[in-house]
């Protein structure tokens, strides 16, 4: 009976050996190889692999198509729900869509927005952080992150995210969205930033949108809020030069000039504004500028006697201011007055003497002297008015002008 | 030469590169084994992709379609799926029942690498039906068995040697689990930690090749995404580590309890009457369906729910509720014999425990703690570590999924604590108990890892009482040896090393009148090898067959004698009776 050929051969000399690992009778090697994988068998294995590959590929293609379809269906439902304000339900559908198609940026962004608007802020933030990792330049996700950071009081992070959003990629209406985001950032800076940051941001806005009148008015208004009267005046003047003149611009010019100490110009602009449109604040400023102009002894074109008269009134009001502090009445009364410091006491005496003085020989000298004493009184008023604040706005403004 | 003949020549050369034929082998068994590992990985990857797609399809058309609109359908689908899949496994695919890990281990230790291919088709079909209809089981263990089955079939086709055949099943298992998890490192580590205790380069290389090729195939079809989209992990404060430790404690306790409960329930279910055995998967499915009507998150593998939890979609109490319900429903299905794996449920439970406890901590300590999502991520591996006793796998799995270096510290703390507590409370792992219940007494890799084999140091006789200087006279040496009741001695010769001599040699030398000469001149000294104290006793035993007494020297200084070793010492170390000494050994 013929014996079956051995399945094992020597790896070195290729002669048959009785068992795996057995010593080769020819070359004494113990390296074994196995006969068995015929070319046909190997070809069959590869053929099966290819067939399985084709089957898997077509199965996977079909699966992907259906998966995309299902995800899209959920996404559309979610968008419709979100459009109608049903954010909680939209979240469910966005989640379903994402479970099917985890890599879709728009699905995750939709979910983040729905979570944000349904006030699930922490969850929204998690989604947004992932979105930022996927696309750091996406403006919407950065804007939402900025809002969340602002909400949680992380101002620096919010500013950074706002800036990324401003310079990021907007899918729709990039200019409008950028501007709106800048104003959100401005709002944040107004609350938590420095005036320099605000002004810097406004300058950038104006550079980017030089021809937008409404924007310019808005910007100039913010300049005024942040004591940047010079910039505000410049913006308003530009508008005036362009022929855009309305009550708001005139009032703005009036306010800016008022802040800059140009009370005469301010008065003029405010008056023009009031002619076009009545406004309580403008009216108040108009009256105030009127009072300042009437009190200011340094105004140009005054005759010596009128100048003296104004200086007399100025000194009188300054003394009255200090005198009230020394002898407070009503609610401000705190008891018998404390002894006055020497300097203040003597200045008060001088002021009283000057006021009692009859018609002077030289109006100019007398006016100068009155102004000097009034200034001294105003400078020393803090020694008398430690706890008492008495409002005399025209006097304060005039004194500020004199100090300059 | 024509183009045709040139092509034939090339074809022959290509084939000779791959095969071994009578005309001349170009590839050794080892190379062929490595190539086969890659082929196994590709096959396993494609099968797992089809498996994954099939589960998704079924879930869309059952639980998601009818179940979403009709509560009765939602209750009935898991019951129907559980019943049908169990019926198929029971009557048509008995090899699809039980744990895939145990099948792979059985292939390695019992059946010379044989894993029946019917297990592949059976697992594919039964697990698709069971998981696709919402039963709370995972696809990873079936994928592992499918990989092992494919590998075993290929090994048989290619007539691998017995040693390679034994290893091919774990290699296929690594491919299967790698494709299912989409994490090659985890797959390699799991197989090395749970199935194959050996870490030699050949095995590791093959396992890595198989796992990587399977993952490449899987990613090519299904995309690069990990199982979950993981948010950025940050450690808010180092005091958080205490909470992570607490998660480890709770997971460890729960995993020990789960193992005990599931094992007992399974044992009881196996003893039930035939009617009950058939009814149990249906009843378990009904419970699952009833819970799933209100809480669909517990249905199926639950990857979506983990993803949502990672993104803080659920409050902490809801996370704890989900974890508790998943424990119950999974234990019920597992005990009832519903086909499917335990990997995904273990990850789900760990994630929910972690998220629940972390969310609770965040509620009361919002400044010092992260949001629940971070705890979900850390918690994922804790229950897994306790249940499967694979701490390294669990740590690297989270690391691989999160790709975050910061997470390593909390994960290591939580997973190690869970593992230690579970091991303390429950001696055997779930796989081990299930294997026992199925009649397989498979070795525990955990025990193999921790077994401390005896070393030379444990058996050697310390000191130099077996040593005789070469300058000693033969008659004096004989008196000394007899005085010490020895049968042979070691002789140290300056600058020449160590030798040994039998007592009979000394007697013969004296009989030959060489009693007054020294040992070096009188005796035929035989060279002897040296041992180091840290060597295993097994390796020393092989040498003792040739050398009856061997000196044990220091590794730092080979002239420094630490002791000596004989076969009698080894017997004593193993607690065996010392063989009787030769008669007349003491006589001159």
PDB file of N, CA and C in Angstrom, chain B residues 5 48 56 79 110 115 136 153 214 223 228 256 268 278 293 311 330 394 406 413 434 480 504 543 551 560:
ATOM      1  N   UNK B   5       4.291  34.446 -22.234  1.00  0.00           N
ATOM      2  CA  UNK B   5       5.229  33.636 -21.452  1.00  0.00           C
ATOM      3  C   UNK B   5       5.885  34.482 -20.366  1.00  0.00           C
ATOM      4  N   UNK B  48     -16.578  42.225   9.779  1.00  0.00           N
ATOM      5  CA  UNK B  48     -17.078  43.068  10.868  1.00  0.00           C
ATOM      6  C   UNK B  48     -17.803  44.296  10.307  1.00  0.00           C
ATOM      7  N   UNK B  56     -27.083  47.870  12.073  1.00  0.00           N
ATOM      8  CA  UNK B  56     -27.688  49.195  11.881  1.00  0.00           C
ATOM      9  C   UNK B  56     -28.972  49.094  11.053  1.00  0.00           C
ATOM     10  N   UNK B  79     -38.021  41.302  22.524  1.00  0.00           N
ATOM     11  CA  UNK B  79     -38.440  39.952  22.902  1.00  0.00           C
ATOM     12  C   UNK B  79     -38.391  39.029  21.689  1.00  0.00           C
ATOM     13  N   UNK B 110      -6.878  24.284  24.023  1.00  0.00           N
ATOM     14  CA  UNK B 110      -7.526  22.977  23.985  1.00  0.00           C
ATOM     15  C   UNK B 110      -7.502  22.365  22.588  1.00  0.00           C
ATOM     16  N   UNK B 115     -11.339  26.703  15.586  1.00  0.00           N
ATOM     17  CA  UNK B 115     -12.572  27.438  15.920  1.00  0.00           C
ATOM     18  C   UNK B 115     -13.534  27.156  14.778  1.00  0.00           C
ATOM     19  N   UNK B 136     -29.846  44.692  24.886  1.00  0.00           N
ATOM     20  CA  UNK B 136     -28.718  45.546  25.316  1.00  0.00           C
ATOM     21  C   UNK B 136     -27.389  44.811  25.354  1.00  0.00           C
ATOM     22  N   UNK B 153      -9.992  29.160  10.140  1.00  0.00           N
ATOM     23  CA  UNK B 153     -10.278  28.555   8.831  1.00  0.00           C
ATOM     24  C   UNK B 153      -9.098  28.753   7.881  1.00  0.00           C
ATOM     25  N   UNK B 214      -7.084  44.988   9.951  1.00  0.00           N
ATOM     26  CA  UNK B 214      -8.544  44.976  10.155  1.00  0.00           C
ATOM     27  C   UNK B 214      -9.067  46.387  10.358  1.00  0.00           C
ATOM     28  N   UNK B 223     -15.178  54.869   7.864  1.00  0.00           N
ATOM     29  CA  UNK B 223     -14.652  56.178   8.249  1.00  0.00           C
ATOM     30  C   UNK B 223     -13.705  56.090   9.434  1.00  0.00           C
ATOM     31  N   UNK B 228     -16.876  57.126  19.731  1.00  0.00           N
ATOM     32  CA  UNK B 228     -17.609  58.291  20.237  1.00  0.00           C
ATOM     33  C   UNK B 228     -16.868  59.537  19.799  1.00  0.00           C
ATOM     34  N   UNK B 256     -18.112  43.718  40.550  1.00  0.00           N
ATOM     35  CA  UNK B 256     -18.026  42.465  41.328  1.00  0.00           C
ATOM     36  C   UNK B 256     -19.423  41.894  41.545  1.00  0.00           C
ATOM     37  N   UNK B 268     -28.294  29.222  37.027  1.00  0.00           N
ATOM     38  CA  UNK B 268     -29.671  28.814  37.313  1.00  0.00           C
ATOM     39  C   UNK B 268     -30.459  28.628  36.011  1.00  0.00           C
ATOM     40  N   UNK B 278     -36.073  28.256  26.676  1.00  0.00           N
ATOM     41  CA  UNK B 278     -36.513  28.954  25.456  1.00  0.00           C
ATOM     42  C   UNK B 278     -37.270  30.236  25.778  1.00  0.00           C
ATOM     43  N   UNK B 293     -39.208  51.509  26.067  1.00  0.00           N
ATOM     44  CA  UNK B 293     -40.294  52.396  25.621  1.00  0.00           C
ATOM     45  C   UNK B 293     -40.090  53.793  26.194  1.00  0.00           C
ATOM     46  N   UNK B 311     -21.462  64.597  25.835  1.00  0.00           N
ATOM     47  CA  UNK B 311     -21.693  66.006  25.518  1.00  0.00           C
ATOM     48  C   UNK B 311     -22.666  66.658  26.495  1.00  0.00           C
ATOM     49  N   UNK B 330     -28.998  44.066  31.038  1.00  0.00           N
ATOM     50  CA  UNK B 330     -27.894  43.292  30.464  1.00  0.00           C
ATOM     51  C   UNK B 330     -27.716  41.978  31.217  1.00  0.00           C
ATOM     52  N   UNK B 394      -8.327  48.647  29.418  1.00  0.00           N
ATOM     53  CA  UNK B 394      -9.319  49.686  29.717  1.00  0.00           C
ATOM     54  C   UNK B 394      -8.662  51.066  29.715  1.00  0.00           C
ATOM     55  N   UNK B 406      -3.976  64.299  28.985  1.00  0.00           N
ATOM     56  CA  UNK B 406      -4.368  64.729  30.329  1.00  0.00           C
ATOM     57  C   UNK B 406      -5.213  63.669  31.016  1.00  0.00           C
ATOM     58  N   UNK B 413      -6.157  56.036  37.717  1.00  0.00           N
ATOM     59  CA  UNK B 413      -6.619  55.940  39.113  1.00  0.00           C
ATOM     60  C   UNK B 413      -7.939  55.181  39.171  1.00  0.00           C
ATOM     61  N   UNK B 434     -17.878  31.825  33.211  1.00  0.00           N
ATOM     62  CA  UNK B 434     -18.689  31.350  32.081  1.00  0.00           C
ATOM     63  C   UNK B 434     -18.036  30.113  31.455  1.00  0.00           C
ATOM     64  N   UNK B 480      36.401  15.506  53.916  1.00  0.00           N
ATOM     65  CA  UNK B 480      35.525  16.694  54.050  1.00  0.00           C
ATOM     66  C   UNK B 480      34.148  16.426  53.432  1.00  0.00           C
ATOM     67  N   UNK B 504      32.948   9.187  43.956  1.00  0.00           N
ATOM     68  CA  UNK B 504      33.595   7.950  43.477  1.00  0.00           C
ATOM     69  C   UNK B 504      34.927   8.248  42.790  1.00  0.00           C
ATOM     70  N   UNK B 543      19.490  22.115  32.815  1.00  0.00           N
ATOM     71  CA  UNK B 543      20.943  22.018  32.942  1.00  0.00           C
ATOM     72  C   UNK B 543      21.340  20.915  33.928  1.00  0.00           C
ATOM     73  N   UNK B 551      27.235  25.655  40.288  1.00  0.00           N
ATOM     74  CA  UNK B 551      27.439  26.808  41.167  1.00  0.00           C
ATOM     75  C   UNK B 551      26.500  27.954  40.781  1.00  0.00           C
ATOM     76  N   UNK B 560      32.067  35.484  42.382  1.00  0.00           N
ATOM     77  CA  UNK B 560      31.460  35.476  43.721  1.00  0.00           C
ATOM     78  C   UNK B 560      30.400  34.380  43.796  1.00  0.00           C
TER      79      UNK B 560
END
